[in-house]
XYZ file of C-alpha atoms in Angstrom:
742
model
C 0.000 0.000 0.000
C 2.790 2.451 0.849
C 4.487 1.716 -2.474
C 1.242 2.212 -4.367
C 0.568 5.479 -2.591
C 3.395 7.111 -4.526
C 2.391 5.698 -7.884
C -1.379 5.455 -8.090
C -3.643 8.291 -6.895
C -6.690 6.037 -6.458
C -4.896 3.830 -3.925
C -3.486 6.901 -2.223
C -6.801 8.630 -1.720
C -8.464 5.341 -0.718
C -5.959 4.971 2.120
C -6.270 8.587 3.233
C -10.091 8.553 3.200
C -10.464 4.988 4.514
C -12.662 5.808 7.507
C -15.084 7.881 5.428
C -15.779 5.191 2.864
C -15.529 2.350 5.384
C -18.400 3.923 7.328
C -20.485 4.010 4.153
C -19.608 0.404 3.355
C -20.508 -0.655 6.894
C -23.779 1.298 6.842
C -24.747 -0.192 3.475
C -23.736 -3.701 4.575
C -25.802 -3.478 7.775
C -28.850 -2.435 5.762
C -28.437 -5.228 3.208
C -27.687 -7.728 5.978
C -30.933 -6.763 7.690
C -32.932 -6.867 4.452
C -31.799 -10.445 3.790
C -32.685 -11.645 7.284
C -29.329 -11.473 9.118
C -27.592 -14.478 7.512
C -24.774 -16.297 9.337
C -25.495 -14.848 12.808
C -29.271 -15.240 12.634
C -32.061 -12.846 13.585
C -32.202 -13.772 17.287
C -29.636 -11.182 18.348
C -30.312 -8.298 15.969
C -33.760 -8.418 14.377
C -35.598 -6.610 17.150
C -33.198 -3.682 16.859
C -34.978 -2.981 13.548
C -38.495 -3.623 14.913
C -39.863 -0.248 15.985
C -42.397 0.110 18.780
C -43.934 3.127 17.055
C -43.926 3.540 13.232
C -43.130 7.261 13.567
C -39.697 6.292 14.949
C -38.725 5.779 11.305
C -38.508 9.577 10.987
C -35.499 10.047 13.259
C -33.857 6.904 11.859
C -34.230 8.256 8.305
C -32.800 11.634 9.259
C -29.892 10.126 11.209
C -29.050 7.643 8.445
C -28.986 10.456 5.837
C -26.916 12.665 8.155
C -24.428 9.826 8.707
C -23.952 9.226 4.977
C -23.747 12.954 4.259
C -21.080 13.348 6.943
C -19.050 10.525 5.412
C -19.307 12.114 1.942
C -18.378 15.568 3.254
C -15.373 14.297 5.222
C -14.253 12.301 2.184
C -14.325 15.403 -0.031
C -12.619 17.545 2.605
C -9.825 14.995 3.010
C -9.360 14.769 -0.762
C -9.156 18.553 -1.205
C -6.595 18.941 1.592
C -4.547 15.802 0.873
C -2.513 17.408 -1.942
C -1.278 20.071 0.479
C -0.661 17.756 3.454
C 0.791 14.603 1.891
C 3.736 14.878 -0.467
C 3.293 11.335 -1.777
C -0.256 12.143 -2.868
C 0.915 15.287 -4.610
C 3.627 13.226 -6.304
C 1.089 10.649 -7.438
C -0.868 13.498 -9.042
C 2.222 14.885 -10.740
C 2.547 17.827 -8.417
C -1.131 18.630 -8.502
C -1.018 20.182 -11.979
C -3.183 18.699 -14.694
C -0.646 19.655 -17.365
C 1.928 17.318 -15.808
C -0.361 14.265 -15.686
C 0.454 11.650 -18.352
C -2.097 11.427 -21.186
C -5.088 9.253 -20.264
C -8.406 8.284 -21.805
C -11.788 7.026 -20.713
C -12.444 6.385 -17.021
C -8.816 7.049 -16.107
C -8.969 10.533 -17.590
C -12.178 11.222 -15.673
C -10.617 9.890 -12.493
C -7.563 12.136 -12.760
C -9.774 15.102 -13.559
C -11.958 14.452 -10.499
C -8.964 14.000 -8.198
C -7.301 17.184 -9.472
C -10.465 19.282 -9.126
C -9.952 21.865 -6.411
C -12.474 23.842 -4.353
C -12.843 26.418 -7.097
C -14.378 23.730 -9.335
C -18.056 23.313 -8.483
C -19.054 19.760 -7.614
C -22.721 19.321 -8.507
C -23.257 16.168 -6.405
C -24.144 14.047 -9.460
C -22.723 10.800 -8.136
C -22.926 11.741 -4.483
C -26.725 11.896 -4.680
C -26.618 8.307 -5.894
C -24.247 7.265 -3.095
C -26.436 9.027 -0.531
C -29.576 7.116 -1.542
C -27.908 3.733 -2.016
C -25.976 3.818 1.260
C -28.544 5.389 3.606
C -31.876 3.882 2.572
C -31.397 0.064 2.855
C -31.135 0.404 6.628
C -34.261 2.578 6.698
C -36.110 0.157 4.423
C -35.198 -2.797 6.645
C -36.533 -1.031 9.760
C -39.755 -0.075 7.958
C -40.204 -3.608 6.600
C -39.685 -5.383 9.918
C -41.973 -2.918 11.699
C -44.767 -3.302 9.144
C -44.412 -7.081 9.274
C -44.588 -7.058 13.076
C -47.808 -5.011 13.114
C -49.322 -7.192 10.394
C -48.684 -10.370 12.417
C -50.704 -9.077 15.357
C -53.652 -7.900 13.282
C -53.047 -4.156 13.542
C -54.550 -1.455 11.325
C -52.077 -1.814 8.461
C -53.231 1.239 6.542
C -52.666 3.336 9.669
C -49.229 1.775 10.185
C -48.289 2.301 6.535
C -49.260 5.953 6.550
C -47.339 6.550 9.777
C -44.264 4.916 8.249
C -44.598 7.040 5.114
C -45.217 10.174 7.180
C -42.270 9.417 9.416
C -40.006 8.819 6.417
C -41.124 12.107 4.817
C -40.517 13.927 8.110
C -37.035 12.376 8.319
C -36.140 13.511 4.810
C -37.543 16.965 5.595
C -35.497 17.117 8.806
C -32.340 16.189 6.912
C -33.147 18.853 4.285
C -33.529 21.499 6.980
C -30.178 20.545 8.516
C -28.448 20.695 5.114
C -30.129 24.036 4.400
C -28.825 25.551 7.637
C -25.355 24.117 6.948
C -25.347 25.752 3.512
C -26.752 28.969 4.940
C -24.035 28.970 7.604
C -21.357 28.625 4.938
C -22.784 31.365 2.708
C -23.431 33.801 5.578
C -20.244 33.448 7.573
C -17.614 31.810 5.400
C -17.891 33.665 2.095
C -14.537 35.083 1.099
C -12.900 33.286 4.025
C -13.064 29.610 3.113
C -14.654 28.473 -0.108
C -15.745 25.059 -1.256
C -18.266 24.944 -4.039
C -20.245 21.747 -3.669
C -19.419 20.681 -0.137
C -23.118 20.436 0.781
C -25.975 19.142 -1.393
C -27.695 22.547 -1.762
C -24.610 24.642 -2.532
C -25.867 25.400 -6.040
C -28.644 27.465 -4.477
C -27.693 30.995 -3.496
C -29.371 32.038 -0.227
C -27.111 34.975 0.643
C -25.803 37.718 -1.687
C -22.300 36.989 -2.911
C -20.909 40.243 -1.513
C -21.664 39.320 2.108
C -18.609 39.337 4.325
C -17.877 39.695 8.061
C -14.569 41.416 8.788
C -14.400 40.347 12.454
C -15.023 36.710 11.545
C -12.368 36.997 8.848
C -9.825 38.056 11.479
C -10.953 35.362 13.943
C -10.675 32.539 11.421
C -7.352 33.887 10.221
C -6.072 33.641 13.793
C -7.470 30.093 14.148
C -5.923 29.111 10.804
C -2.507 30.361 11.925
C -2.785 28.254 15.107
C -3.896 25.001 13.460
C -1.129 25.341 10.871
C 1.175 24.141 13.643
C -0.234 20.629 13.091
C 1.330 20.568 9.644
C 0.150 21.425 6.143
C -3.351 20.654 4.927
C -5.210 22.676 7.566
C -4.422 26.231 6.488
C -2.646 28.119 3.685
C -1.592 31.699 3.047
C -3.424 33.599 0.315
C -1.974 36.150 -2.082
C -2.232 38.863 0.567
C -0.279 36.812 3.124
C -3.310 36.117 5.316
C -3.888 32.660 6.785
C -6.954 30.826 5.474
C -8.423 27.496 6.538
C -8.435 24.783 3.932
C -11.868 24.037 2.409
C -14.247 22.070 4.629
C -12.358 22.355 7.924
C -14.342 25.299 9.297
C -17.663 23.659 8.404
C -16.682 20.323 9.916
C -15.292 21.999 13.036
C -18.580 23.830 13.553
C -20.531 20.608 12.955
C -18.306 18.763 15.450
C -18.894 21.523 18.017
C -22.689 21.325 17.623
C -22.538 17.527 17.797
C -20.394 17.740 20.935
C -22.914 20.021 22.684
C -25.827 17.736 21.793
C -23.812 14.720 22.919
C -23.041 16.270 26.304
C -26.740 17.014 26.775
C -27.524 13.385 25.960
C -24.912 12.199 28.467
C -26.317 14.200 31.347
C -30.019 14.275 30.529
C -30.525 11.212 28.328
C -32.835 10.884 25.346
C -36.491 11.760 25.972
C -38.468 8.595 26.646
C -41.864 10.134 25.932
C -43.466 9.240 22.627
C -41.141 6.336 21.806
C -39.383 8.349 19.082
C -35.800 7.599 20.130
C -35.297 3.944 19.270
C -32.263 1.745 19.890
C -31.356 1.999 16.202
C -31.289 5.796 16.459
C -28.899 5.627 19.425
C -26.602 3.217 17.579
C -26.558 5.453 14.486
C -25.688 8.356 16.790
C -22.715 6.410 18.132
C -21.597 5.601 14.581
C -21.872 9.281 13.617
C -19.681 10.324 16.548
C -17.080 7.690 15.722
C -17.107 8.811 12.073
C -16.353 12.435 12.916
C -13.658 11.506 15.445
C -11.943 8.832 13.339
C -11.766 10.896 10.145
C -10.455 13.951 11.976
C -7.837 12.123 14.034
C -6.642 9.935 11.143
C -6.094 13.042 8.981
C -3.857 14.391 11.746
C -1.929 11.173 12.449
C -1.424 10.023 8.851
C 0.944 12.947 8.306
C 3.216 11.482 10.994
C 2.786 7.903 9.665
C 0.909 6.834 12.805
C -1.962 4.425 11.949
C -5.087 5.280 13.937
C -6.026 1.709 14.924
C -2.532 0.836 16.123
C -2.294 4.152 17.957
C -5.617 3.440 19.678
C -4.458 -0.012 20.775
C -1.310 1.453 22.323
C -3.359 4.245 23.942
C -5.884 1.785 25.407
C -3.132 -0.408 26.848
C -1.492 2.590 28.510
C -4.808 4.069 29.702
C -6.162 0.840 31.206
C -2.790 0.081 32.790
C -2.478 3.516 34.368
C -6.075 4.210 35.380
C -7.649 0.719 35.611
C -11.077 1.878 34.501
C -13.915 -0.539 35.224
C -17.698 -0.954 35.340
C -19.384 -0.561 38.719
C -22.696 -0.984 40.468
C -24.012 0.944 43.461
C -24.203 -0.741 46.830
C -26.916 0.521 49.129
C -30.472 1.749 48.535
C -31.379 3.253 45.145
C -31.334 7.022 44.650
C -34.096 8.858 46.550
C -34.971 5.675 48.462
C -37.073 6.339 51.553
C -36.993 2.808 52.959
C -36.002 2.652 56.614
C -32.800 0.912 57.523
C -33.160 -2.774 58.300
C -30.926 -5.821 58.564
C -30.047 -6.729 54.976
C -30.753 -10.437 55.415
C -32.870 -12.743 57.542
C -30.903 -15.271 59.515
C -33.774 -17.713 60.099
C -35.261 -18.947 56.803
C -39.039 -18.451 56.731
C -41.711 -20.896 55.607
C -45.106 -20.007 54.173
C -48.003 -20.105 56.659
C -49.594 -22.832 54.547
C -46.682 -25.125 55.368
C -46.183 -24.087 58.976
C -45.433 -27.077 61.189
C -48.395 -26.311 63.442
C -50.860 -26.230 60.555
C -52.004 -28.971 58.232
C -49.154 -30.370 56.175
C -49.379 -29.140 52.613
C -47.382 -28.612 49.444
C -44.314 -26.376 49.362
C -43.997 -24.651 45.966
C -40.487 -23.913 44.732
C -40.047 -21.844 41.553
C -36.945 -21.849 39.372
C -36.902 -19.249 36.591
C -34.307 -19.876 33.877
C -32.406 -17.206 31.985
C -32.779 -16.109 28.393
C -33.040 -12.318 28.094
C -36.371 -10.552 27.902
C -38.048 -13.701 26.606
C -37.297 -15.390 29.939
C -38.547 -12.320 31.808
C -41.842 -12.268 29.909
C -42.428 -16.033 30.128
C -41.646 -16.106 33.867
C -44.153 -13.335 34.537
C -46.736 -14.999 32.284
C -46.451 -18.386 34.032
C -46.559 -16.979 37.568
C -49.449 -14.593 36.918
C -51.252 -17.263 34.900
C -51.025 -19.752 37.753
C -52.297 -17.103 40.141
C -55.266 -16.545 37.830
C -55.959 -20.280 37.829
C -55.477 -21.087 41.510
C -55.390 -17.741 43.335
C -53.857 -17.543 46.802
C -53.888 -21.332 47.038
C -50.882 -21.243 44.669
C -49.266 -17.950 45.626
C -49.346 -18.507 49.391
C -47.621 -21.865 48.979
C -44.531 -20.352 47.275
C -41.679 -20.679 49.734
C -38.672 -20.240 47.449
C -37.895 -18.495 44.158
C -34.519 -19.191 42.526
C -34.099 -17.051 39.410
C -31.368 -16.511 36.841
C -30.722 -13.742 34.297
C -33.916 -12.817 32.439
C -35.908 -15.017 34.810
C -34.725 -12.777 37.656
C -36.247 -9.753 35.933
C -39.624 -11.461 35.462
C -39.580 -12.731 39.058
C -38.688 -9.241 40.292
C -41.738 -7.676 38.632
C -43.952 -10.483 39.991
C -42.658 -10.168 43.555
C -42.773 -6.370 43.358
C -46.583 -6.558 43.476
C -46.773 -8.681 46.622
C -48.974 -7.133 49.257
C -47.454 -4.989 52.000
C -50.011 -6.273 54.514
C -50.465 -9.989 53.846
C -48.820 -12.916 52.121
C -49.507 -13.095 48.390
C -50.142 -10.684 45.544
C -51.805 -7.340 45.961
C -55.540 -7.934 45.386
C -55.956 -4.624 43.539
C -57.343 -4.479 39.985
C -55.017 -4.810 37.007
C -52.105 -6.177 39.057
C -51.473 -9.233 36.881
C -51.589 -7.243 33.659
C -49.258 -4.691 35.255
C -46.725 -7.430 36.015
C -46.889 -8.936 32.514
C -46.639 -5.552 30.793
C -43.561 -4.461 32.731
C -41.823 -7.826 32.336
C -42.224 -7.458 28.547
C -41.166 -3.803 28.465
C -38.141 -3.180 26.246
C -34.766 -2.279 27.759
C -32.956 -2.280 24.415
C -33.278 1.493 24.073
C -31.562 1.947 27.441
C -28.805 -0.442 26.357
C -28.194 1.399 23.087
C -28.261 4.796 24.789
C -25.694 3.575 27.313
C -23.457 2.220 24.554
C -23.672 5.501 22.644
C -23.244 7.507 25.857
C -20.851 6.991 28.732
C -19.649 3.613 27.438
C -18.253 5.353 24.355
C -16.728 8.098 26.505
C -15.085 5.549 28.825
C -13.511 3.889 25.789
C -11.387 6.982 25.174
C -11.326 8.911 28.474
C -10.477 7.283 31.835
C -13.544 8.495 33.734
C -15.182 6.568 36.550
C -18.906 6.921 35.991
C -21.632 4.538 36.996
C -24.197 5.607 34.355
C -23.150 3.001 31.789
C -25.485 0.748 29.813
C -25.896 -1.612 32.775
C -27.023 1.247 35.007
C -29.472 2.517 32.390
C -30.988 -0.967 32.008
C -31.361 -1.091 35.777
C -32.990 2.347 35.791
C -35.438 1.331 33.067
C -36.554 -1.577 35.276
C -36.682 0.556 38.410
C -38.918 3.081 36.660
C -41.463 0.328 35.943
C -41.465 -1.057 39.490
C -44.474 -0.380 41.694
C -41.993 0.004 44.587
C -39.006 1.647 42.834
C -37.190 2.285 46.134
C -37.453 -1.338 47.299
C -34.278 -2.966 48.587
C -33.322 -6.490 49.552
C -33.601 -5.286 53.166
C -37.286 -4.559 52.595
C -37.798 -8.045 51.204
C -35.825 -9.463 54.131
C -38.090 -7.667 56.600
C -41.179 -9.019 54.822
C -39.725 -12.537 54.850
C -38.994 -12.251 58.564
C -42.692 -11.468 59.065
C -43.661 -14.504 56.943
C -45.177 -12.292 54.262
C -42.597 -13.045 51.594
C -40.800 -16.093 50.164
C -37.094 -16.751 50.063
C -35.814 -15.037 46.895
C -32.445 -15.760 45.298
C -31.075 -13.907 42.278
C -28.235 -16.074 40.982
C -25.080 -14.434 39.614
C -21.555 -15.655 38.797
C -18.264 -14.571 40.363
C -15.835 -14.009 37.504
C -12.716 -14.415 39.634
C -13.393 -18.025 40.678
C -16.503 -19.083 38.734
C -18.637 -19.680 41.834
C -22.355 -19.083 42.166
C -23.178 -15.819 43.927
C -26.527 -15.889 45.735
C -28.052 -12.410 46.027
C -30.875 -13.177 48.451
C -33.125 -11.765 51.145
C -32.278 -14.724 53.415
C -29.116 -16.411 54.633
C -28.613 -20.158 54.548
C -28.104 -21.821 57.956
C -24.535 -22.744 58.813
C -25.544 -26.239 59.958
C -25.571 -29.360 57.746
C -28.853 -30.016 55.985
C -31.056 -32.952 55.066
C -28.380 -34.524 52.849
C -25.773 -34.228 55.632
C -23.375 -32.263 53.483
C -20.909 -29.867 55.086
C -22.259 -26.396 55.702
C -20.121 -25.036 52.846
C -20.667 -28.043 50.613
C -22.197 -26.059 47.739
C -19.220 -23.654 47.584
C -21.636 -20.885 46.611
C -20.902 -17.326 47.730
C -23.715 -15.588 49.615
C -23.879 -11.874 48.929
C -25.284 -11.160 52.394
C -22.279 -12.795 54.071
C -19.802 -11.337 51.617
C -20.920 -7.721 52.242
C -22.708 -7.931 55.589
C -23.299 -4.254 56.271
C -24.427 -3.229 52.812
C -27.937 -3.226 51.373
C -28.800 -3.555 47.692
C -31.578 -2.190 45.510
C -33.941 -4.864 44.181
C -33.398 -3.613 40.619
C -29.622 -3.750 41.121
C -29.871 -7.318 42.466
C -31.785 -8.401 39.355
C -29.265 -6.572 37.139
C -26.350 -8.445 38.734
C -28.079 -11.725 37.926
C -28.940 -10.580 34.398
C -25.631 -9.213 33.118
C -26.395 -10.697 29.724
C -23.066 -11.076 27.864
C -22.000 -7.806 26.190
C -25.512 -6.334 26.512
C -24.852 -5.435 30.140
C -21.257 -5.081 31.386
C -19.675 -7.295 34.015
C -19.288 -5.038 37.052
C -17.915 -4.853 40.575
C -19.033 -2.901 43.666
C -18.152 0.755 43.818
C -16.058 1.740 46.801
C -13.609 -0.104 49.010
C -14.664 -3.623 49.947
C -12.544 -6.561 51.008
C -13.528 -8.846 48.131
C -14.542 -6.770 45.094
C -15.928 -9.619 43.009
C -16.812 -8.934 39.396
C -20.311 -10.336 38.901
C -21.532 -11.828 35.634
C -24.724 -13.447 34.412
C -25.871 -16.348 36.588
C -26.364 -18.480 33.497
C -22.637 -19.161 33.271
C -22.899 -21.553 36.225
C -26.518 -22.703 36.173
C -28.977 -21.128 33.765
C -31.961 -22.830 35.434
C -31.380 -21.997 39.110
C -31.926 -25.636 40.094
C -28.636 -26.012 41.984
C -29.538 -23.121 44.300
C -33.072 -24.456 44.796
C -31.719 -27.858 45.875
C -29.235 -26.188 48.229
C -32.091 -24.354 49.917
C -34.376 -27.397 50.055
C -31.568 -29.312 51.719
C -31.463 -26.677 54.478
C -35.251 -26.228 54.716
C -35.725 -29.920 55.404
C -32.779 -29.949 57.750
C -31.378 -32.828 59.818
C -34.648 -33.538 61.629
C -36.914 -36.617 62.029
C -39.232 -37.297 59.107
C -42.361 -36.913 61.227
C -41.468 -33.307 62.023
C -41.188 -32.133 58.433
C -43.578 -29.192 57.928
C -44.714 -30.309 54.462
C -45.392 -33.640 52.850
C -44.910 -32.655 49.228
C -42.573 -30.405 47.282
C -43.690 -29.033 43.916
C -40.747 -27.750 41.886
C -41.947 -25.497 39.041
C -39.278 -25.023 36.394
C -39.934 -22.087 34.058
C -37.900 -22.503 30.869
C -38.167 -20.020 27.962
C -36.548 -22.201 25.303
C -37.701 -25.602 24.115
C -35.396 -28.550 23.502
C -33.857 -28.785 20.046
C -34.755 -32.254 18.773
C -32.752 -32.071 15.543
C -29.681 -29.844 15.617
C -28.301 -28.129 12.557
C -25.502 -30.264 11.128
C -22.468 -28.586 9.579
C -20.981 -29.896 6.369
C -17.973 -28.964 4.276
C -16.964 -25.918 6.283
C -13.230 -26.677 6.218
C -10.996 -24.185 7.960
C -13.941 -22.084 9.187
C -15.318 -24.963 11.240
C -11.819 -25.857 12.401
C -11.489 -22.269 13.672
C -14.941 -21.687 15.186
C -15.947 -25.260 15.990
C -14.209 -25.307 19.391
C -15.997 -22.103 20.417
C -19.375 -23.471 19.275
C -18.746 -26.712 21.157
C -17.848 -24.793 24.337
C -21.015 -22.671 24.136
C -23.331 -25.604 23.390
C -21.851 -27.949 25.974
C -22.392 -25.347 28.703
C -26.182 -25.501 28.489
C -26.283 -29.244 27.773
C -24.028 -30.166 30.684
C -25.990 -27.897 33.045
C -29.252 -29.587 32.073
C -27.798 -33.081 32.487
C -26.330 -32.187 35.893
C -29.624 -30.707 37.096
C -31.595 -33.767 35.964
C -29.218 -36.068 37.835
C -29.280 -33.861 40.956
C -33.079 -33.797 40.952
C -33.277 -37.584 40.546
C -30.930 -38.153 43.482
C -32.797 -35.622 45.635
C -36.153 -37.256 44.809
C -34.801 -40.653 45.804
C -33.530 -39.282 49.123
C -36.930 -37.695 49.817
C -38.784 -40.896 48.890
C -36.908 -42.681 51.659
C -38.526 -40.355 54.223
C -41.931 -40.278 52.489
C -41.752 -36.807 51.055
C -43.081 -36.546 47.528
C -41.122 -34.347 45.110
C -42.839 -33.418 41.875
C -41.219 -31.430 39.099
C -43.208 -29.706 36.388
C -41.746 -27.832 33.424
C -43.387 -24.798 31.886
C -41.557 -24.596 28.582
C -42.281 -21.930 25.993
C -42.922 -23.362 22.529
C -44.032 -22.029 19.170
C -41.413 -19.310 18.659
C -38.886 -19.720 15.858
C -35.611 -17.810 16.329
C -36.542 -16.450 19.786
C -34.896 -13.116 20.641
C -31.715 -13.045 22.691
C -31.782 -9.353 23.545
C -33.885 -7.054 25.712
C -36.727 -6.275 23.328
C -39.785 -8.250 22.248
C -41.714 -7.551 19.083
C -45.495 -7.359 19.280
C -45.677 -10.692 17.473
C -43.454 -12.319 20.102
C -45.562 -10.836 22.904
C -48.645 -12.286 21.255
C -47.030 -15.716 20.876
C -46.187 -15.764 24.595
C -49.814 -15.101 25.438
C -50.947 -17.681 22.858
C -48.610 -20.313 24.311
C -50.132 -19.859 27.761
C -53.629 -19.846 26.292
C -52.992 -23.208 24.630
C -51.827 -24.710 27.931
C -54.864 -23.297 29.707
C -57.311 -24.540 27.047
C -55.699 -27.961 26.999
C -55.979 -28.245 30.785
C -59.701 -27.467 30.656
C -60.436 -29.819 27.781
C -58.301 -32.687 29.102
C -58.047 -32.375 32.901
C -56.543 -35.876 33.145
C -53.657 -35.103 30.766
C -50.566 -35.641 32.922
C -48.358 -33.959 30.319
C -50.059 -30.609 30.778
C -48.147 -28.770 33.542
C -51.245 -26.881 34.719
C -52.921 -30.202 35.528
C -49.857 -31.304 37.500
C -49.978 -28.100 39.569
C -53.722 -28.556 40.177
C -53.286 -32.099 41.490
C -50.370 -31.032 43.683
C -52.325 -28.179 45.269
C -55.318 -30.455 45.849
C-alpha cells in the first residue's frame, strides 16, 4: 500500500479517506444484511433492533441515516481537497497537482484524474454523491420499515394506519435532513464567504441564499487567527493567500462547527438522556448516533496522524493499553439503597429462613412450591411473569401462598422481580388490587434495548477513550429502566428481608456468577443456615458465595440485584461494587454456572428440610416449578464442508453448546438423586416444566416484538385450554400443579 501510494492516486486517496468510505460500506452492509434476514449470525440477536415500537420512529432513523452518509461524503471530499497540500506522496502521485503534468489518459482514467485534481474552485454538482447518498442510507431505513410493518401485520393491527405513519415518518425524516443541510449551507454562505470556499461541499450549494458580496470582517480576522494556530499541526489545515493572510483549507471550518454542535448535543444526551416520551428515540437511532460520533472523530484524528505515519487503529491499541494500565477503569454498580430511596434501615438479610403459613409445622401439612426461573433475556422475563401470573389466575392464593422459594437466573430474575414487586405490604400473596397481573406482565415485557443502546452511545463510548469513573453506563441505564417500571421503585433487599422475617414473603435468590473463581453468587433476602442439611453435606458443601455474608453491612436495591443476575453477555457489562470492599468480586450473568437456578433451589431445600426426624417435616410434598423459555432442540443443525472455518470456530461453538447441555444433564441427575432421598422419608417431590414453545428464532436481547408478545400469550392460552379440555392429561403442567395443590 505504501508503495502504491506514490504511484497510483486512487490507492493513495483510498488509504487517506479509509474511515469515510468504510463507514459508508458498513452502513450499506448493515442495511443489506438486515434486508436479507441477518444471515450467518441469525435474527435472534439483531432483528428486534430494527423492529420499531412506534412507526413514527422511522422519521429520526431516516434523518440520522442520511446525516451519517452525508457526513461521510463531506469528510471524504474535505480529506481529498486537503490531501494534496498535506501529503507529499499524494501530490507526487498526481504529478505535483497540476493537470498539465499528468500523463495522457483516456476514458475512465482521464475522468478519475480530472476528479482527483479538481480543487475547491471547481463546483461539484453532487451528481454521483446523490446516488451514493440514496444507495448507502436507505437500505437500513427500508429494513426497519419492513420489519416494523411485518410485526404489526402479524398481530392484526390497522395496516393502513401503520403504513401511513411509516410514510409520514419517512417524509418527516427527509424533511429534517433537508432542513439541517439548508442551515449548513446557509451557515457557509453567511459566515464563510470570502474566508473559506468550497463549491459543492453540501448538497444545496448550487442554491444561493445569501448575496455573494456578504462578508464579516471580524469573523475573517478570527478565522485567520485560528488558521494560523492550526497550521502548527502541519500542512493541509491552512494556507496563506496572495495577501499573506492565513486561510483554513476548504471544509475544515464547516466540519469543526458541525463537530462543536454535535459535541454540545452529545453532552446534553450524556447528562439528561434521550427523551423517553413518545417512543421516538429507538435503539437503532442511538446506535446510528454512536456511529456518527465515531465517524467524525476517526476521520479527523486519522487526517492528523497520517501525516506522521501513525496508523489510527494501532495508535488506539497502544493508547488503550497505557490508559487501562495507568487508570484501571472498570464498570461498577451501586451498593446501598437506590437514589431517593425512603426505605427505613433494616438488617439486609434474615438469619432464620421463613416458611409459608400454609406449610407451617403447626398447621395442616401441605405442598411447598419452589419456583426456578431460567435465563434467556427478555423472553425469559416475559415467560416467567406470564407463568406466575397465569397460575395465580388459575389457583389464586392457594398457589401464591404456597410459594416458599424463588430461585431465578438472568432474564428469569427480571420477570420474578416484577412479579414479587406486586406482593402485598399487609399480607402474604399478591396485591388484590385491579389490574395487578396485567401490570406485572406488561412491565416484564417492556423493552430495555433502548436503554442499552443509549448507554453504549453515551458513557460507554466516553469511557472507551477517556479514563472516567462513571456509573451511568449501559448496565445502570438498564437497571434504571426496570426501576422506573417497578411499583416500589425504592425497594431494597432489606425490605424483602423484613417481609420474609414477618412470613409475608418467600425466600428469593437472584443467581449471579463470580468471575474471579466461577462460583455461584446468591443475592438473596435470606441467609442459609450454617448447619448441615437434610443430605448431611458440610455447611459449605455447595461452595456458593452468599452476597449477604460477603458484604454484611451493605444493602442492595432490588433492581440492582436483578441486574447483577442478568448481566447478559455484552448487553450489560460485568461489574464490581463501587467503593472499598474486602472482596470486590466482578459479577456476571448467573447463566454461566446454572442457567436454570436448580442447583440453588436444591441447596435451599436441603437446608429447609434440615437434619430432623421425618415426622417433624412441615410439608409432605414439594412441587418444583421449572420455568424454561426455550424448548429442547430435537434435531440440531448439522455442519458440512466448512473446512478451515469450522476448524477455527468449531471449538468455540462446542464450548457454548456444551455449557447448556451439561448444566441440564447435571440438574436432571441432581433432581433424581434428591427425589430418591426424599422418597426414603416419604416426602413426595414433583417437578413440572413450563416450557415456551411455538417461537422460531426467539430473541436473545432485551426487546420483544409485538408478534413475540402475542405468541407468549398464545402459548399460555394453549396450555390453559388444553388443561380445561383434558383435565386428566398428565403432560399438561397446569394439571400437575392442580393435582399437587389439591
